[in-house]
Short mmCIF file of C-alpha atoms and ligand atoms in Angstrom, two decimals:
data_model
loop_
_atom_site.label_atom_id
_atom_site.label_comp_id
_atom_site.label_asym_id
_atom_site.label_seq_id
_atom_site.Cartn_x
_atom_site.Cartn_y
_atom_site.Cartn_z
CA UNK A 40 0.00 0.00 0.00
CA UNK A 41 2.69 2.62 0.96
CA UNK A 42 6.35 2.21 0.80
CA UNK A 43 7.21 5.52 3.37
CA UNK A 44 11.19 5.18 2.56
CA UNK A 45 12.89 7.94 0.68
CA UNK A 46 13.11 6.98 -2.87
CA UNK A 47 16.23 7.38 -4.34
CA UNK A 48 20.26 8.37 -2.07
CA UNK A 49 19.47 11.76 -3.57
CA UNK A 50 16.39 12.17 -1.56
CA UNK A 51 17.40 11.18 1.54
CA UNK A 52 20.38 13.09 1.22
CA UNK A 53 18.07 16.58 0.40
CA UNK A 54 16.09 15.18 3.26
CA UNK A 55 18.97 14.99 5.51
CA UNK A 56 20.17 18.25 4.47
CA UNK A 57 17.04 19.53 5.35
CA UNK A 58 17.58 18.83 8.61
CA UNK A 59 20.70 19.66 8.83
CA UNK A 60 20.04 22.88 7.97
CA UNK A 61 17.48 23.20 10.82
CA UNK A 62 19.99 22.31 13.28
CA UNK A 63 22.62 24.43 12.49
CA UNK A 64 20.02 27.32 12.69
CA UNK A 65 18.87 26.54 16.10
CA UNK A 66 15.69 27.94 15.39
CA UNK A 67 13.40 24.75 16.39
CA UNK A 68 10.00 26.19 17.15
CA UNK A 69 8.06 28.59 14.41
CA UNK A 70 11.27 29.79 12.71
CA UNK A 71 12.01 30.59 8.96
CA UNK A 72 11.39 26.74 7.98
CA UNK A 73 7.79 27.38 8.94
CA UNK A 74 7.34 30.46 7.93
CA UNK A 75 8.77 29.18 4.21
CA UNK A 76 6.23 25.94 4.02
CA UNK A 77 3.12 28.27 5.03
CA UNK A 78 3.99 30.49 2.08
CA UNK A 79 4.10 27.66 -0.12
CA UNK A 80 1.10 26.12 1.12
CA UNK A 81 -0.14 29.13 0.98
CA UNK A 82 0.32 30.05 -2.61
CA UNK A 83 -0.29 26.34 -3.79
CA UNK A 84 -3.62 25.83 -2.74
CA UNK A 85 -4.63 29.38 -4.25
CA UNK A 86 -5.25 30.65 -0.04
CA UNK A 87 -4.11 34.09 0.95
CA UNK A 88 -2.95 32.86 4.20
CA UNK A 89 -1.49 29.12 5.75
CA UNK A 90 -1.26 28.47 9.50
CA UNK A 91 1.15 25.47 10.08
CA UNK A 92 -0.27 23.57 12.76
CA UNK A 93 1.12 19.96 14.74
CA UNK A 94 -1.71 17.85 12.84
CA UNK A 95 -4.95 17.37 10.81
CA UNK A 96 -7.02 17.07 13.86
CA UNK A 97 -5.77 20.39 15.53
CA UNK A 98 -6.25 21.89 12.20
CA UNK A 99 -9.77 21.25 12.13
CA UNK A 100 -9.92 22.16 15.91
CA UNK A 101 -8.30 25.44 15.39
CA UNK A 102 -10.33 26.53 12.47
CA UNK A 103 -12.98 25.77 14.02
CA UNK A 104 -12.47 27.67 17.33
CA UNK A 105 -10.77 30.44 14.86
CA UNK A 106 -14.40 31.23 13.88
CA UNK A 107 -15.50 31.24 16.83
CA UNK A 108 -17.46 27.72 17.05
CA UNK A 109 -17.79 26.24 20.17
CA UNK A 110 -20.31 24.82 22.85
CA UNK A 111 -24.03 24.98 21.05
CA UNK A 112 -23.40 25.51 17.75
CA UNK A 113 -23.58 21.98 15.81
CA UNK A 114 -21.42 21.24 12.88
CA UNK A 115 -22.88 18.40 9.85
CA UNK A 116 -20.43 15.84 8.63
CA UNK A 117 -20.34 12.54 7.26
CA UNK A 118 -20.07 9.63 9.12
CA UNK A 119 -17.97 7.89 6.58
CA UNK A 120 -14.17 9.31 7.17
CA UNK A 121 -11.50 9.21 9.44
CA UNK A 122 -12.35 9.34 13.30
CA UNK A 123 -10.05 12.74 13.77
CA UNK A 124 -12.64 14.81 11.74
CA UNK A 125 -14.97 13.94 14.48
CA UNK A 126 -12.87 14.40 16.92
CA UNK A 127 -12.09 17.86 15.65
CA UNK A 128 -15.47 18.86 15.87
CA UNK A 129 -16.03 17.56 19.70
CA UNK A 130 -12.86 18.99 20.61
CA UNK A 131 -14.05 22.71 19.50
CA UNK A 132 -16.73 22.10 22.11
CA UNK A 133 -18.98 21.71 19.19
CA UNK A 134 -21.56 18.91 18.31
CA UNK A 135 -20.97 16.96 15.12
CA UNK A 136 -24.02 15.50 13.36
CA UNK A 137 -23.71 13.07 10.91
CA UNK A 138 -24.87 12.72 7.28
CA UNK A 139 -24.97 9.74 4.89
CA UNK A 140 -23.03 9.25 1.81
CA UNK A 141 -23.78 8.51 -1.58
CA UNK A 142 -23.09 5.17 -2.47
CA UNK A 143 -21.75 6.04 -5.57
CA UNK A 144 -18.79 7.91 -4.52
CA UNK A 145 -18.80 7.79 -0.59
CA UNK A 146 -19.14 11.31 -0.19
CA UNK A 147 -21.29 13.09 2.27
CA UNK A 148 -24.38 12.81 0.56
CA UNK A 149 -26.19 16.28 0.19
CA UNK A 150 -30.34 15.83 1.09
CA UNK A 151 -28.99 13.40 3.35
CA UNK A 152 -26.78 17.30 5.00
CA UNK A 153 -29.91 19.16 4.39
CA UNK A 154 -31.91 16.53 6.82
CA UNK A 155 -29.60 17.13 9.89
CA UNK A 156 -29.64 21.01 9.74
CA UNK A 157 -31.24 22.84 12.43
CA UNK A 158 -31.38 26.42 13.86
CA UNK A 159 -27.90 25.50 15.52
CA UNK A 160 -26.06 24.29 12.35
CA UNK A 161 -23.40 26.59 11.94
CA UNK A 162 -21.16 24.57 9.35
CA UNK A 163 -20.57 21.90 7.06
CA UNK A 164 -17.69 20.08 7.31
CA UNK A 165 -17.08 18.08 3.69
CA UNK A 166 -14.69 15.49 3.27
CA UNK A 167 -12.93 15.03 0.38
CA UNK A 168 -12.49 11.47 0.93
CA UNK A 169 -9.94 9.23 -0.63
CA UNK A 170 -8.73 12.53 -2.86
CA UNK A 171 -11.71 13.34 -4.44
CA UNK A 172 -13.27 16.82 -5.26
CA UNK A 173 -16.69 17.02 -6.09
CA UNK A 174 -19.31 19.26 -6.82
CA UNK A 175 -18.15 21.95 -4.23
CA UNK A 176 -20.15 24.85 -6.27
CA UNK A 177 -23.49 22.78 -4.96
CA UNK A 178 -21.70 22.79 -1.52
CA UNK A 179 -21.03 26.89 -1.73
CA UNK A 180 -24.55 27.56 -2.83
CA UNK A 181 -26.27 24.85 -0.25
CA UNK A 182 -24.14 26.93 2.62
CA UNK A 183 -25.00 30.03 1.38
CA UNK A 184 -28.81 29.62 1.04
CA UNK A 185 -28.48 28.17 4.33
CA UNK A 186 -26.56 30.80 5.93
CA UNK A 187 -23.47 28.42 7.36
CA UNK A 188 -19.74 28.33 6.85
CA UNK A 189 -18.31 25.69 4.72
CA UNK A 190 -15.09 23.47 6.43
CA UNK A 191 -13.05 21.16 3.99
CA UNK A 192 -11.21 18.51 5.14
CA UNK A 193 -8.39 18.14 2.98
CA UNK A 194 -6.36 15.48 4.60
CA UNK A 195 -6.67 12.99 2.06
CA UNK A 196 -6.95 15.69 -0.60
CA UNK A 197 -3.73 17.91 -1.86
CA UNK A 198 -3.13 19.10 -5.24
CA UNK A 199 -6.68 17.81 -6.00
CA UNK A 200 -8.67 20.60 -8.16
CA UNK A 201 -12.32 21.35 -9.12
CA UNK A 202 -12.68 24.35 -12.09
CA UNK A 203 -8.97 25.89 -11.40
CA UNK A 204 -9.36 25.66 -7.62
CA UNK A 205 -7.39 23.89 -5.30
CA UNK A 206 -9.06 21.85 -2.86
CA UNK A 207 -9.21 23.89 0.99
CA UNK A 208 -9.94 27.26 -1.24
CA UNK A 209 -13.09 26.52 -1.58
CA UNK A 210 -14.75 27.02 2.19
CA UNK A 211 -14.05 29.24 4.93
CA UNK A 212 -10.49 26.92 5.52
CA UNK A 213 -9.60 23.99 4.57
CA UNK A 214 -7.45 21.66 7.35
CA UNK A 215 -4.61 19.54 5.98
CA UNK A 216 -2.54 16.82 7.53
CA UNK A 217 0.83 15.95 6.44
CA UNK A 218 1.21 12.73 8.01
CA UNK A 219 3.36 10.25 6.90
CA UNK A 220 1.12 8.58 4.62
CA UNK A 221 -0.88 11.39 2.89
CA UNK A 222 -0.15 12.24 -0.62
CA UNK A 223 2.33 14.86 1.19
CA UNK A 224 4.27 13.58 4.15
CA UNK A 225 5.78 14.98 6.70
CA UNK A 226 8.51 12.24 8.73
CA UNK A 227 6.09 12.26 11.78
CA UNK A 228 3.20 14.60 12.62
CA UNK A 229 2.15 17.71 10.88
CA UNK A 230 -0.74 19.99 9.48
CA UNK A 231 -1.72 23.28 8.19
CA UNK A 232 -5.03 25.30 7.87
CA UNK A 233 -4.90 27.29 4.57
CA UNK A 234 -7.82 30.20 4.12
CA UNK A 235 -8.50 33.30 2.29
CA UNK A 236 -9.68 35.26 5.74
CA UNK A 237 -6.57 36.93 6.93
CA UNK A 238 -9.12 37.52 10.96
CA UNK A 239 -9.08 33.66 10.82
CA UNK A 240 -5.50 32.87 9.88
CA UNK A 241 -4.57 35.60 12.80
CA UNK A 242 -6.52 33.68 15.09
CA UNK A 243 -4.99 30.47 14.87
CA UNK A 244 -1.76 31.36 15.25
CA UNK A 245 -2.69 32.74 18.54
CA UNK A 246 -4.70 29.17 19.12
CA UNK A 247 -1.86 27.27 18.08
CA UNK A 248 0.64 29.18 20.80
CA UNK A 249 -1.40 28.92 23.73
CA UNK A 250 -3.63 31.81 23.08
CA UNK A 251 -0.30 34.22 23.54
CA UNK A 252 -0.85 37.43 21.47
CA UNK A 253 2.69 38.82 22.37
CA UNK A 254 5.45 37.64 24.78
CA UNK A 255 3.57 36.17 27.99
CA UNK A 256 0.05 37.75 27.18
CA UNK A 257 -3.05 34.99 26.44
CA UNK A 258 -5.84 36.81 25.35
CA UNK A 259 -7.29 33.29 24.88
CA UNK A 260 -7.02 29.47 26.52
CA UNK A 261 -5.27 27.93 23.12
CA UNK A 262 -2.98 24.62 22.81
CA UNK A 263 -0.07 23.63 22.22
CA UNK A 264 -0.27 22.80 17.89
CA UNK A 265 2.82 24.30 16.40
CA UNK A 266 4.65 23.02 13.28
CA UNK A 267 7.81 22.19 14.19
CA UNK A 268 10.85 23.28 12.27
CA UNK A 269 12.26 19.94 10.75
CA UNK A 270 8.76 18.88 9.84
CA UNK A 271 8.31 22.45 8.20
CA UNK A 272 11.70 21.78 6.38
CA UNK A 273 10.71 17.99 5.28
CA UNK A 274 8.05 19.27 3.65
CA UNK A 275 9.52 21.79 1.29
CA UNK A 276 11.67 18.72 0.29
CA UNK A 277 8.61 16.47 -0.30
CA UNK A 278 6.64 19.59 -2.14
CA UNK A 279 9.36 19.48 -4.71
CA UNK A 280 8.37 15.78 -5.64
CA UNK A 281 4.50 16.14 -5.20
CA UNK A 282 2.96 17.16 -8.51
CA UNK A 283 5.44 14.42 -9.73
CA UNK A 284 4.10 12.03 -7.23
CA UNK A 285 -0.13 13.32 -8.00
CA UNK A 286 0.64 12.47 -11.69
CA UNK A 287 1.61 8.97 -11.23
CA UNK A 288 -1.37 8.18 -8.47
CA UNK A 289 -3.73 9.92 -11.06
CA UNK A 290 -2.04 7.79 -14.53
CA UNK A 291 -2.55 4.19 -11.95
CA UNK A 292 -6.12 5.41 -10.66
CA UNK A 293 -6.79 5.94 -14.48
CA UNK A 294 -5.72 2.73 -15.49
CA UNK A 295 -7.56 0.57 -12.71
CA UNK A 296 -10.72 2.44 -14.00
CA UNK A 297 -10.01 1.57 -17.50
CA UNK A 298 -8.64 -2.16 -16.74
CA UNK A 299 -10.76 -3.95 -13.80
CA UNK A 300 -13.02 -5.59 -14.65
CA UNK A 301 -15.33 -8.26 -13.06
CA UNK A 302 -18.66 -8.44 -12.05
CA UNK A 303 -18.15 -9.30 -8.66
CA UNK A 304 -17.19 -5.95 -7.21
CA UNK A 305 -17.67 -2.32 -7.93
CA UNK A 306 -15.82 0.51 -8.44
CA UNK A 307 -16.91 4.26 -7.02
CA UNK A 308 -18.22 6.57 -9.57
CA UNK A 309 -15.02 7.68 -11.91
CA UNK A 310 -14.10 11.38 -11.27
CA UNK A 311 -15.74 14.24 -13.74
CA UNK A 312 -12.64 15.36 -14.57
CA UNK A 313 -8.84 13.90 -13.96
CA UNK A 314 -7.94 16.81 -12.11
CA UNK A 315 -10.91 16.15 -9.31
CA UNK A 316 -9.24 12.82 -8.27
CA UNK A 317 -5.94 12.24 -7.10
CA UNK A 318 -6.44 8.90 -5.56
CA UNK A 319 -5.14 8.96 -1.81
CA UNK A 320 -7.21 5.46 -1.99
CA UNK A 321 -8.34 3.86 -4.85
CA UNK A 322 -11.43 2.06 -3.35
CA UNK A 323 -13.48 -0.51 -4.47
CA UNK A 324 -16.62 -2.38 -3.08
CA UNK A 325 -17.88 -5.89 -2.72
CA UNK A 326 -20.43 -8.57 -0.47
CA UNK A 327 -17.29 -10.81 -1.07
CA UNK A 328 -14.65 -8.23 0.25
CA UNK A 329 -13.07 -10.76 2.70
CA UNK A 330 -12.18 -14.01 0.35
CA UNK A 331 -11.08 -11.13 -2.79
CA UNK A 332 -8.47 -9.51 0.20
CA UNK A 333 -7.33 -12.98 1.20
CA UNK A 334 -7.27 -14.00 -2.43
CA UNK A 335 -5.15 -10.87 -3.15
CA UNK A 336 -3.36 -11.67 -0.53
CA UNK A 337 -2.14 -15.38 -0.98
CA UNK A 338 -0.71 -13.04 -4.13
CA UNK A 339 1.05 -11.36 -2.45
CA UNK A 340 -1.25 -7.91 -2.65
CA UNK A 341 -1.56 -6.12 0.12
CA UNK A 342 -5.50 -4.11 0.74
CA UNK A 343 -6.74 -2.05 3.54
CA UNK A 344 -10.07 -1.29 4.68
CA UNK A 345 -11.39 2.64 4.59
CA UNK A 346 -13.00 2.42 7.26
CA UNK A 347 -14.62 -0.73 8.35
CA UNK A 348 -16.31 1.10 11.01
CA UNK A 349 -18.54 4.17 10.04
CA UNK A 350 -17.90 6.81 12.83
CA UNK A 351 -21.96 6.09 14.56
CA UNK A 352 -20.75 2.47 14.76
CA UNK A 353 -17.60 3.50 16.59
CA UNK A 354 -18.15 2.68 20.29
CA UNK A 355 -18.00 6.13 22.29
CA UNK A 356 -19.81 8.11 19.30
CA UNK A 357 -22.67 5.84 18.76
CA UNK A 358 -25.05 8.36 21.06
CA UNK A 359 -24.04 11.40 18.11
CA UNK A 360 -27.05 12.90 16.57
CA UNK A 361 -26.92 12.12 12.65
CA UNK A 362 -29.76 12.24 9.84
CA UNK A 363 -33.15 10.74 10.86
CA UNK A 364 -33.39 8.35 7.64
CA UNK A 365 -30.30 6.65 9.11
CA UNK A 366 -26.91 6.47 8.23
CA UNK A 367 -27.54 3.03 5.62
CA UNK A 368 -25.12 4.57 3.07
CA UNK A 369 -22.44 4.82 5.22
CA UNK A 370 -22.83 1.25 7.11
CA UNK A 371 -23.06 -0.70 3.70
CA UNK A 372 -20.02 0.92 2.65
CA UNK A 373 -17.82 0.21 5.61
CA UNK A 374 -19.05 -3.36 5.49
CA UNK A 375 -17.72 -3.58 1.37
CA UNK A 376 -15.11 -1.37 0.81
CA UNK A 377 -11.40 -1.98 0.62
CA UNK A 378 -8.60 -0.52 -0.35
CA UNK A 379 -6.20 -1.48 -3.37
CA UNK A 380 -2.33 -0.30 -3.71
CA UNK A 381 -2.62 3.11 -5.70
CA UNK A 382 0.60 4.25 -4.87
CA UNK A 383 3.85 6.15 -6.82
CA UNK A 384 5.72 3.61 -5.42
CA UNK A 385 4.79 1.20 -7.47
CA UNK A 386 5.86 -0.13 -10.78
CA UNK A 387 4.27 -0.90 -14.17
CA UNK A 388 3.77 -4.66 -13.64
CA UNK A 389 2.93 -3.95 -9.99
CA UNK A 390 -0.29 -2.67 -10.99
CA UNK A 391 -0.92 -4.74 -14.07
CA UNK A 392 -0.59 -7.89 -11.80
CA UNK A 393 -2.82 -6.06 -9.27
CA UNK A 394 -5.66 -5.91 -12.30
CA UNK A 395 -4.82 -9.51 -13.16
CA UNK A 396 -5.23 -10.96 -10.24
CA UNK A 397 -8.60 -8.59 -9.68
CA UNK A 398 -9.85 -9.70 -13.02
CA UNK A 399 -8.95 -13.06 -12.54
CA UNK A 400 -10.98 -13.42 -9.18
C1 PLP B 178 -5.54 11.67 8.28
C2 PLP B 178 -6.85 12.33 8.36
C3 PLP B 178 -7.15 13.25 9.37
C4 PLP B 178 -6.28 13.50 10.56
O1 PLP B 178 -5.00 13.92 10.32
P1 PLP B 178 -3.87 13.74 11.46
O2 PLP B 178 -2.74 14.54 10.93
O3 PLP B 178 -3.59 12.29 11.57
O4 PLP B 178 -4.44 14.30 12.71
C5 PLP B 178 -8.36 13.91 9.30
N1 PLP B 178 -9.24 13.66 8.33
C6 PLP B 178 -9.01 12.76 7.36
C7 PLP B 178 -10.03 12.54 6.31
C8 PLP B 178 -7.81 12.05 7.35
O5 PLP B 178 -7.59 11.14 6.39
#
């Protein structure tokens, strides 16, 4: 599935450098390394502003808190994604309420949104799940006829892009994570809130550093999320390699949708346009998911699961108030999805024997 090693002497060497570089500084906490990466960021996604933050949780914590969501206010997501956007929400003080998906692409599902809103709702928090963008003109509209903000989670997400816009431009922010395994890695934990609203982005830096506005003086409780500087410098290494890197997830998740074939599972709905997909997962669903993984398997093809446990199935969010029609979307797909290696890692005949063996099933 993911093969986390640097790639080639060269890179490791830039890597090391990298580091290097941050030690003979002896800046180690919000220095020029961060500084440089939120610029970036910044300017990549098409954001005025990007607030380097410790992960993707805090970054959907911070922005949260940023505009000034908290205790009351309730915040609609979909119950098929990782756990941390949930957390994120509960750890603003705020009360996440879950939406269905559409089967057909696993994304929160939007009468299914429009179901859970009340006087409370304040936002929407969309998830562009496994790297895909899609219809987020609907989502602006729906959030502006309803008077709410509009969140993006963008974790699984970067460099994807719906009508020249990059994916966390779209809503009020958009929360990133670099951890190791997204499409851009950091060598341990990292994230970043990018957004156009320069009151937000001021905000969060104050969140992120305790609440302190200037040497010693908290106008605010905030927490401990800063980017550290060797992370910060990582990651203007790795930015260097990731349109590189997008390009060959988006040429394999092109292929599997032109190759697989076989009646006995399905594959999500293909993205509108290339640029709206750039295949963190490539996901596909079946009643037989457990013999085709152990199949794959005995071939020596290694799946994952994403997520075999919608988030109102998880054990200490099962009392969380979600759409009255159910959630029946989101519990068929966690019990048939899986994951199949869609990765730049991997070679030519890597992923034709990956279709053979699917097609072969
Ligand atoms: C990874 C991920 C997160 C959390 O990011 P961390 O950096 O691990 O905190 C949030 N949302 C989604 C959809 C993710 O995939």
């Amino acid at each position: 599935m993911n093969d986390l090693r640097a790639e080639s002497p060269e890179f490791q060497s830039d890597l090391l450098q990298a580091v290097k570089g941050v030690l003979d500084s002896g800046h180690f906490i919000l220095g020029p390394e961060v500084s440089k990466f939120e610029d970036t960021w910044a300017k990549f996604t098409g954001t005025s502003h990007c607030v380097g933050l410790a992960s993707g949780l805090d970054a959907i914590e911070v922005g949260l808190r940023s505009v000034g969501i908290g205790p009351g206010d309730e915040v609609i997501t979909t119950s098929m994604t990782a756990v941390a956007t949930v957390i994120g929400i509960l750890r603003c003080g705020a009360i996440p309420v879950l939406a269905d998906i559409n089967p057909a692409t696993g994304l929160i599902d939007i009468d299914s949104a429009e179901r859970c809103l009340t006087s409370k709702t304040r936002a929407i928090l969309i998830v562009h799940l496994y790297g895909q963008l899609r219809d987020l003109a609907m989502w602006v509209n729906f959030c502006e006829a309803h008077n709410i903000l509009l969140v993006e989670d963008c974790a699984q997400a970067h460099a994807a892009r719906e009508n020249d816009s990059t994916a966390g431009s779209f809503g009020i922010f958009g929360a990133y994570s670099f951890y190791p395994t997204k499409n851009l890695g950091a060598i341990g934990d990292a994230g970043a809130l990018v957004t156009h609203d320069s009151d937000l982005a001021h905000s969060a830096k104050i969140l992120r550093n305790y609440g302190q506005v200037t040497r010693y003086v908290h106008d605010v409780v905030g927490i401990n999320s800063r980017l550290d500087e060797i992370q910060a410098a990582i990651l203007t290494i790795q930015f260097g390699r990731l349109m590189e890197k997008t390009r060959r997830r988006m040429e394999i998740g092109a292929q599997y949708f032109r190759d697989l074939h076989n009646s006995r599972f399905d594959l999500l709905s293909k993205p509108i346009s290339s640029e709206n997909h750039v295949y963190h997962l490539f996901v596909l669903l079946s009643e037989e998911r457990d013999s085709l993984m152990e199949a794959l398997s005995d071939e020596g093809i290694q799946t994952l699961i994403h997520y075999p446990i919608a988030i109102h199935q998880q054990e200490p969010l099962k009392h969380l108030r979600r759409d009255p029609l159910g959630l029946l979307g989101s519990e068929h797909h966690a019990s048939t999805c899986f994951s199949i290696p869609c990765a730049p890692h991997l070679t030519d005949k890597d992923v034709e024997s990956v279709i053979s063996s699917l097609n072969g099933y």
